[in-house]
């Protein structure tokens, strides 16, 4: 009987629980023993493992967060920490690991693969910053959360005839900003992949005003190289338009996953376990178009992440 472990690591993302459920239930259906590892790599080092049964993952498909908890671990990347993790894997006689997380977490997965541990990496992060998949687990739910915030902010922004800068997450990736900005009808979307042109920002706002717009929404990704409050000051100074700032923050990471995230999380979790059961290892699973895509883990992480440039342009065309 194969014994596998599953962990979630890095920032939590809606859909992680749906993914854990898929891993556990697929494993059990294939006669495997599945161990949940607490707090990501921290629990892997300290041996916080618990065997999961089918009922351990009941009633979680709809929940945000992660029942396994999560952490960012610097210690795991030290020789001592890494050695501790390898010992735990040996002690529990794990034949493979499913690692659900973002960039840092999947880089950790490569280190384990290099040390001979069979791993499957799944993209779990709201940021959508992984190059081997069109969507990461949690991204679309986060976009919807931002959208609902935009709708609320639009009302008050319009009532007071203001400009509002809404800062969204994404680290160095502008995908949340672009998707939410496009679908929320933002006038301006600022992303780290493109140079910041404040003159252009001010021009768009003033042109809009001249055409009769009495309020505007700017979606700014957190990775853009200017603090949102500073941007707000500069806009007010140069345009005379009253401007407010909303930093959405962690609200974007929580909440019940929407159908799409539950679906991709379930499909990816299922595929990961089937791969391990078939003796495959060191893979990353993504979604390309509507299909599951299985890549070599290392090569997957070296692929180039394409920015959503066309959608960004579309957002501008439609916001005039
Ligand atoms: O990677 C997910 C993310 O939410 C990023 O968008 C954000 O920059 C970061 O995590 C925040 O991390 P922490 O939870 O460590 O503050």
CSV table of C-alpha atoms and ligand atoms in Angstrom, one decimal:
chain,number,residue,atom,x,y,z
A,1,UNK,CA,0.0,0.0,0.0
A,2,UNK,CA,1.3,3.4,-0.9
A,3,UNK,CA,1.6,6.1,1.7
A,4,UNK,CA,1.5,9.7,0.5
A,5,UNK,CA,1.5,13.1,2.3
A,6,UNK,CA,-0.3,16.3,1.3
A,7,UNK,CA,0.6,19.8,2.5
A,8,UNK,CA,-0.5,23.4,1.8
A,9,UNK,CA,2.2,26.1,1.9
A,10,UNK,CA,2.6,29.8,1.4
A,11,UNK,CA,-0.4,32.2,1.3
A,12,UNK,CA,-3.7,30.3,1.6
A,13,UNK,CA,-6.0,30.3,-1.4
A,14,UNK,CA,-9.7,29.5,-1.8
A,15,UNK,CA,-9.9,26.0,-3.2
A,16,UNK,CA,-7.1,24.6,-1.2
A,17,UNK,CA,-9.6,22.6,0.9
A,18,UNK,CA,-11.3,21.3,-2.2
A,19,UNK,CA,-7.9,20.1,-3.4
A,20,UNK,CA,-7.0,18.4,-0.1
A,21,UNK,CA,-10.4,16.6,-0.3
A,22,UNK,CA,-9.7,15.4,-3.8
A,23,UNK,CA,-6.2,14.2,-2.8
A,24,UNK,CA,-7.5,12.3,0.3
A,25,UNK,CA,-10.5,10.7,-1.4
A,26,UNK,CA,-8.7,9.8,-4.6
A,27,UNK,CA,-5.9,8.3,-2.5
A,28,UNK,CA,-8.3,6.2,-0.4
A,29,UNK,CA,-10.1,5.1,-3.5
A,30,UNK,CA,-6.8,3.8,-4.8
A,31,UNK,CA,-6.1,2.0,-1.5
A,32,UNK,CA,-3.5,4.5,-0.4
A,33,UNK,CA,-2.8,5.9,3.1
A,34,UNK,CA,-2.9,9.6,3.0
A,35,UNK,CA,-1.3,11.8,5.6
A,36,UNK,CA,-2.1,15.4,6.1
A,37,UNK,CA,1.0,17.5,7.0
A,38,UNK,CA,0.3,20.6,9.1
A,39,UNK,CA,1.6,24.1,8.5
A,40,UNK,CA,3.3,23.3,5.2
A,41,UNK,CA,7.1,22.7,5.4
A,42,UNK,CA,7.1,23.7,9.1
A,43,UNK,CA,5.0,20.6,9.9
A,44,UNK,CA,7.1,18.5,7.5
A,45,UNK,CA,10.2,19.3,9.5
A,46,UNK,CA,8.6,18.9,13.0
A,47,UNK,CA,6.7,15.8,12.1
A,48,UNK,CA,3.1,17.2,12.5
A,49,UNK,CA,1.4,14.5,10.4
A,50,UNK,CA,-2.0,12.9,10.8
A,51,UNK,CA,-3.5,10.1,8.7
A,52,UNK,CA,-6.6,11.4,7.0
A,53,UNK,CA,-9.8,9.4,6.5
A,54,UNK,CA,-12.6,10.1,4.0
A,55,UNK,CA,-14.6,11.8,6.8
A,56,UNK,CA,-11.6,14.0,7.7
A,57,UNK,CA,-12.4,16.0,4.6
A,58,UNK,CA,-16.1,16.1,4.9
A,59,UNK,CA,-17.8,19.5,4.7
A,60,UNK,CA,-14.7,21.4,3.6
A,61,UNK,CA,-15.2,21.7,-0.2
A,62,UNK,CA,-16.9,25.0,0.3
A,63,UNK,CA,-14.5,26.5,2.9
A,64,UNK,CA,-11.8,29.0,2.2
A,65,UNK,CA,-8.4,28.8,4.1
A,66,UNK,CA,-6.9,25.3,4.5
A,67,UNK,CA,-7.7,22.7,7.2
A,68,UNK,CA,-4.0,21.7,7.1
A,69,UNK,CA,-3.0,25.3,8.0
A,70,UNK,CA,-0.2,26.9,6.1
A,71,UNK,CA,3.1,28.7,6.7
A,72,UNK,CA,6.0,30.3,5.0
A,73,UNK,CA,9.2,28.5,6.1
A,74,UNK,CA,12.7,29.9,5.8
A,75,UNK,CA,14.1,27.1,8.0
A,76,UNK,CA,13.1,24.5,5.4
A,77,UNK,CA,15.6,26.1,3.0
A,78,UNK,CA,18.5,25.7,5.4
A,79,UNK,CA,20.5,22.4,5.3
A,80,UNK,CA,19.4,21.6,8.9
A,81,UNK,CA,15.7,22.2,8.2
A,82,UNK,CA,15.8,20.3,5.0
A,83,UNK,CA,17.5,17.3,6.7
A,84,UNK,CA,14.7,17.3,9.3
A,85,UNK,CA,12.1,17.1,6.6
A,86,UNK,CA,13.8,14.2,4.9
A,87,UNK,CA,14.0,12.3,8.2
A,88,UNK,CA,10.3,12.8,8.8
A,89,UNK,CA,9.5,11.6,5.2
A,90,UNK,CA,11.6,8.5,6.0
A,91,UNK,CA,10.1,7.9,9.4
A,92,UNK,CA,6.6,8.0,8.0
A,93,UNK,CA,7.7,5.9,5.0
A,94,UNK,CA,6.1,8.4,2.6
A,95,UNK,CA,6.2,7.2,-1.1
A,96,UNK,CA,5.3,10.7,-2.3
A,97,UNK,CA,4.1,14.2,-1.5
A,98,UNK,CA,1.5,16.4,-3.0
A,99,UNK,CA,2.5,20.0,-2.4
A,100,UNK,CA,-0.1,22.7,-2.9
A,101,UNK,CA,1.2,26.2,-3.0
A,102,UNK,CA,2.7,29.1,-4.9
A,103,UNK,CA,6.2,30.1,-6.2
A,104,UNK,CA,8.2,29.5,-3.0
A,105,UNK,CA,6.4,26.4,-2.1
A,106,UNK,CA,6.9,24.8,-5.5
A,107,UNK,CA,10.6,25.8,-5.5
A,108,UNK,CA,10.8,23.9,-2.2
A,109,UNK,CA,9.2,21.0,-4.0
A,110,UNK,CA,12.0,21.0,-6.5
A,111,UNK,CA,14.5,20.7,-3.7
A,112,UNK,CA,12.7,17.6,-2.4
A,113,UNK,CA,12.5,16.1,-5.9
A,114,UNK,CA,16.3,16.7,-6.2
A,115,UNK,CA,16.8,14.8,-3.0
A,116,UNK,CA,14.9,11.8,-4.4
A,117,UNK,CA,11.4,12.4,-2.9
A,118,UNK,CA,8.7,11.9,-5.5
A,119,UNK,CA,6.6,15.0,-5.5
A,120,UNK,CA,3.7,16.5,-7.4
A,121,UNK,CA,3.3,20.3,-7.3
A,122,UNK,CA,-0.1,21.9,-7.6
A,123,UNK,CA,-0.6,25.7,-8.1
A,124,UNK,CA,-2.4,27.0,-5.0
A,125,UNK,CA,-2.2,30.8,-4.8
A,126,UNK,CA,-4.5,33.8,-5.5
A,127,UNK,CA,-1.6,35.5,-7.4
A,128,UNK,CA,-1.8,33.6,-10.7
A,129,UNK,CA,1.9,34.1,-11.0
A,130,UNK,CA,2.9,30.6,-12.0
A,131,UNK,CA,4.0,30.1,-15.6
A,132,UNK,CA,2.8,26.6,-16.3
A,133,UNK,CA,-0.9,27.1,-15.8
A,134,UNK,CA,-3.6,29.5,-17.1
A,135,UNK,CA,-5.1,29.6,-13.7
A,136,UNK,CA,-4.0,28.9,-10.2
A,137,UNK,CA,-6.3,27.5,-7.5
A,138,UNK,CA,-7.9,30.5,-5.8
A,139,UNK,CA,-7.2,33.1,-8.4
A,140,UNK,CA,-10.8,33.4,-9.8
A,141,UNK,CA,-12.4,33.5,-6.4
A,142,UNK,CA,-10.0,36.3,-5.4
A,143,UNK,CA,-10.9,38.2,-8.6
A,144,UNK,CA,-14.6,37.8,-7.7
A,145,UNK,CA,-13.9,39.1,-4.2
A,146,UNK,CA,-12.2,42.2,-5.7
A,147,UNK,CA,-15.1,42.6,-8.1
A,148,UNK,CA,-17.6,42.8,-5.3
A,149,UNK,CA,-15.4,45.3,-3.5
A,150,UNK,CA,-15.2,47.4,-6.7
A,151,UNK,CA,-19.0,47.4,-7.0
A,152,UNK,CA,-19.4,48.8,-3.5
A,153,UNK,CA,-16.6,51.3,-3.9
A,154,UNK,CA,-18.2,52.4,-7.3
A,155,UNK,CA,-21.4,53.4,-5.5
A,156,UNK,CA,-19.7,55.7,-3.0
A,157,UNK,CA,-17.1,56.9,-5.5
A,158,UNK,CA,-19.9,58.0,-7.8
A,159,UNK,CA,-22.0,59.5,-5.1
A,160,UNK,CA,-19.1,61.7,-4.0
A,161,UNK,CA,-17.7,62.2,-7.5
A,162,UNK,CA,-14.3,60.9,-6.5
A,163,UNK,CA,-11.5,58.9,-7.9
A,164,UNK,CA,-10.6,55.8,-5.9
A,165,UNK,CA,-7.4,53.9,-6.0
A,166,UNK,CA,-8.0,50.2,-5.1
A,167,UNK,CA,-4.9,48.3,-4.3
A,168,UNK,CA,-5.0,44.5,-4.9
A,169,UNK,CA,-2.7,41.7,-4.2
A,170,UNK,CA,-0.6,39.6,-6.6
A,171,UNK,CA,3.1,40.2,-5.6
A,172,UNK,CA,4.9,40.9,-8.9
A,173,UNK,CA,2.0,39.7,-11.0
A,174,UNK,CA,-0.8,42.0,-12.3
A,175,UNK,CA,-3.3,39.3,-13.2
A,176,UNK,CA,-5.7,39.9,-10.3
A,177,UNK,CA,-5.6,43.7,-11.2
A,178,UNK,CA,-6.2,43.1,-14.9
A,179,UNK,CA,-9.0,40.5,-14.5
A,180,UNK,CA,-10.8,42.5,-11.8
A,181,UNK,CA,-10.2,45.8,-13.5
A,182,UNK,CA,-11.5,44.6,-16.9
A,183,UNK,CA,-14.6,42.9,-15.4
A,184,UNK,CA,-15.2,45.7,-12.9
A,185,UNK,CA,-15.0,48.4,-15.6
A,186,UNK,CA,-12.0,50.2,-14.0
A,187,UNK,CA,-10.7,53.3,-15.9
A,188,UNK,CA,-7.1,52.6,-15.1
A,189,UNK,CA,-5.3,49.3,-14.3
A,190,UNK,CA,-1.7,49.6,-13.0
A,191,UNK,CA,0.5,46.4,-13.0
A,192,UNK,CA,4.1,45.7,-12.2
A,193,UNK,CA,4.8,44.2,-15.6
A,194,UNK,CA,4.4,47.7,-17.2
A,195,UNK,CA,6.3,50.9,-16.4
A,196,UNK,CA,4.2,53.4,-14.4
A,197,UNK,CA,3.4,56.5,-16.4
A,198,UNK,CA,1.8,59.0,-14.0
A,199,UNK,CA,1.3,61.6,-16.7
A,200,UNK,CA,-0.8,59.1,-18.6
A,201,UNK,CA,-2.8,58.2,-15.5
A,202,UNK,CA,-3.6,61.9,-14.9
A,203,UNK,CA,-4.4,62.5,-18.6
A,204,UNK,CA,-6.9,59.6,-18.7
A,205,UNK,CA,-8.6,60.9,-15.5
A,206,UNK,CA,-8.9,64.4,-16.9
A,207,UNK,CA,-10.0,63.2,-20.3
A,208,UNK,CA,-12.7,61.2,-18.6
A,209,UNK,CA,-13.8,64.2,-16.6
A,210,UNK,CA,-14.0,66.3,-19.8
A,211,UNK,CA,-16.1,63.6,-21.4
A,212,UNK,CA,-18.5,63.8,-18.4
A,213,UNK,CA,-17.2,61.0,-16.1
A,214,UNK,CA,-17.8,62.1,-12.5
A,215,UNK,CA,-15.9,59.3,-10.9
A,216,UNK,CA,-13.1,56.9,-11.7
A,217,UNK,CA,-11.7,53.6,-10.4
A,218,UNK,CA,-8.0,52.9,-10.6
A,219,UNK,CA,-7.0,49.3,-9.8
A,220,UNK,CA,-3.4,49.2,-8.7
A,221,UNK,CA,-1.5,45.9,-8.2
A,222,UNK,CA,0.5,45.8,-5.0
A,223,UNK,CA,3.7,45.2,-7.0
A,224,UNK,CA,3.6,48.5,-8.8
A,225,UNK,CA,6.5,50.6,-7.6
A,226,UNK,CA,4.7,53.4,-5.9
A,227,UNK,CA,2.8,53.4,-2.6
A,228,UNK,CA,-0.9,53.7,-3.1
A,229,UNK,CA,-1.1,56.7,-0.7
A,230,UNK,CA,1.6,58.4,-2.6
A,231,UNK,CA,-0.1,57.8,-5.9
A,232,UNK,CA,-3.3,59.3,-4.4
A,233,UNK,CA,-1.4,62.4,-3.4
A,234,UNK,CA,0.3,62.9,-6.8
A,235,UNK,CA,-3.1,62.5,-8.6
A,236,UNK,CA,-4.8,65.0,-6.4
A,237,UNK,CA,-1.9,67.5,-6.8
A,238,UNK,CA,-1.7,67.2,-10.5
A,239,UNK,CA,-5.4,66.9,-11.5
A,240,UNK,CA,-7.2,68.5,-8.6
A,241,UNK,CA,-9.6,65.5,-8.5
A,242,UNK,CA,-10.5,64.3,-5.0
A,243,UNK,CA,-8.9,60.8,-4.6
A,244,UNK,CA,-9.3,58.1,-2.0
A,245,UNK,CA,-7.3,54.9,-1.4
A,246,UNK,CA,-8.6,51.4,-0.5
A,247,UNK,CA,-6.1,48.6,0.2
A,248,UNK,CA,-8.1,45.4,0.0
A,249,UNK,CA,-5.5,43.2,1.6
A,250,UNK,CA,-6.3,39.8,3.1
A,251,UNK,CA,-10.0,40.0,2.3
A,252,UNK,CA,-8.9,38.7,-1.1
A,253,UNK,CA,-7.5,35.5,0.3
A,254,UNK,CA,-10.5,34.3,2.2
A,255,UNK,CA,-14.1,33.3,1.4
A,256,UNK,CA,-15.8,30.3,-0.1
A,257,UNK,CA,-14.2,29.2,-3.4
A,258,UNK,CA,-16.4,29.7,-6.5
A,259,UNK,CA,-17.3,26.8,-8.7
A,260,UNK,CA,-14.4,27.2,-11.0
A,261,UNK,CA,-11.8,27.0,-8.3
A,262,UNK,CA,-13.5,24.0,-6.7
A,263,UNK,CA,-13.5,22.3,-10.1
A,264,UNK,CA,-9.9,22.9,-11.0
A,265,UNK,CA,-8.8,22.1,-7.4
A,266,UNK,CA,-10.7,18.8,-7.5
A,267,UNK,CA,-9.4,17.8,-10.9
A,268,UNK,CA,-5.8,18.7,-10.1
A,269,UNK,CA,-5.9,16.9,-6.7
A,270,UNK,CA,-7.3,13.8,-8.4
A,271,UNK,CA,-4.7,13.9,-11.1
A,272,UNK,CA,-1.8,14.3,-8.7
A,273,UNK,CA,-2.7,11.2,-6.8
A,274,UNK,CA,-3.3,9.2,-9.9
A,275,UNK,CA,0.2,10.2,-11.1
A,276,UNK,CA,1.8,9.1,-7.9
A,277,UNK,CA,-0.2,5.8,-8.0
A,278,UNK,CA,1.2,5.2,-11.5
A,279,UNK,CA,4.7,5.7,-10.3
A,280,UNK,CA,5.1,9.1,-11.9
A,281,UNK,CA,7.0,11.8,-10.0
A,282,UNK,CA,8.3,15.3,-10.0
A,283,UNK,CA,5.4,16.8,-12.0
A,284,UNK,CA,3.6,20.1,-11.9
A,285,UNK,CA,-0.1,20.1,-12.8
A,286,UNK,CA,-1.8,23.1,-14.4
A,287,UNK,CA,-4.8,23.9,-16.5
A,288,UNK,CA,-4.3,25.1,-20.1
A,289,UNK,CA,-7.5,26.1,-21.8
A,290,UNK,CA,-9.9,23.7,-20.2
A,291,UNK,CA,-7.6,20.7,-20.0
A,292,UNK,CA,-5.3,19.4,-17.2
A,293,UNK,CA,-1.7,19.8,-18.2
A,294,UNK,CA,1.0,17.7,-16.6
A,295,UNK,CA,4.6,19.2,-16.8
A,296,UNK,CA,8.0,18.2,-15.6
A,297,UNK,CA,8.2,20.1,-12.3
A,298,UNK,CA,11.5,21.8,-12.9
A,299,UNK,CA,10.8,22.8,-16.4
A,300,UNK,CA,7.4,24.0,-15.4
A,301,UNK,CA,8.9,26.5,-13.0
A,302,UNK,CA,11.3,27.7,-15.6
A,303,UNK,CA,8.7,28.5,-18.1
A,304,UNK,CA,7.9,32.2,-18.8
A,305,UNK,CA,4.8,33.7,-17.3
A,306,UNK,CA,2.9,35.7,-19.9
A,307,UNK,CA,1.2,38.8,-18.8
A,308,UNK,CA,-2.5,39.3,-19.7
A,309,UNK,CA,-1.6,42.2,-22.1
A,310,UNK,CA,-4.5,41.7,-24.5
A,311,UNK,CA,-7.0,41.8,-21.7
A,312,UNK,CA,-5.3,44.9,-20.3
A,313,UNK,CA,-5.7,46.6,-23.6
A,314,UNK,CA,-9.3,45.5,-23.9
A,315,UNK,CA,-10.0,47.0,-20.5
A,316,UNK,CA,-8.7,50.4,-21.7
A,317,UNK,CA,-10.7,50.3,-24.9
A,318,UNK,CA,-13.9,49.5,-23.1
A,319,UNK,CA,-13.5,52.0,-20.3
A,320,UNK,CA,-13.5,55.1,-22.5
B,1,LIG,O1,1.0,35.0,-2.4
B,1,LIG,C1,-0.2,35.4,-1.9
B,1,LIG,C2,-0.2,36.7,-1.2
B,1,LIG,O2,-1.5,37.0,-0.7
B,1,LIG,C3,0.4,37.9,-2.1
B,1,LIG,O3,-0.6,38.4,-3.0
B,1,LIG,C4,0.8,38.8,-1.0
B,1,LIG,O4,1.8,39.7,-1.5
B,1,LIG,C5,1.3,37.9,0.1
B,1,LIG,O5,0.7,36.7,-0.1
B,1,LIG,C6,1.1,38.4,1.5
B,1,LIG,O6,1.8,37.4,2.3
B,1,LIG,P1,1.6,37.3,3.9
B,1,LIG,O7,0.4,36.4,4.1
B,1,LIG,O8,2.9,36.6,4.3
B,1,LIG,O9,1.5,38.6,4.4
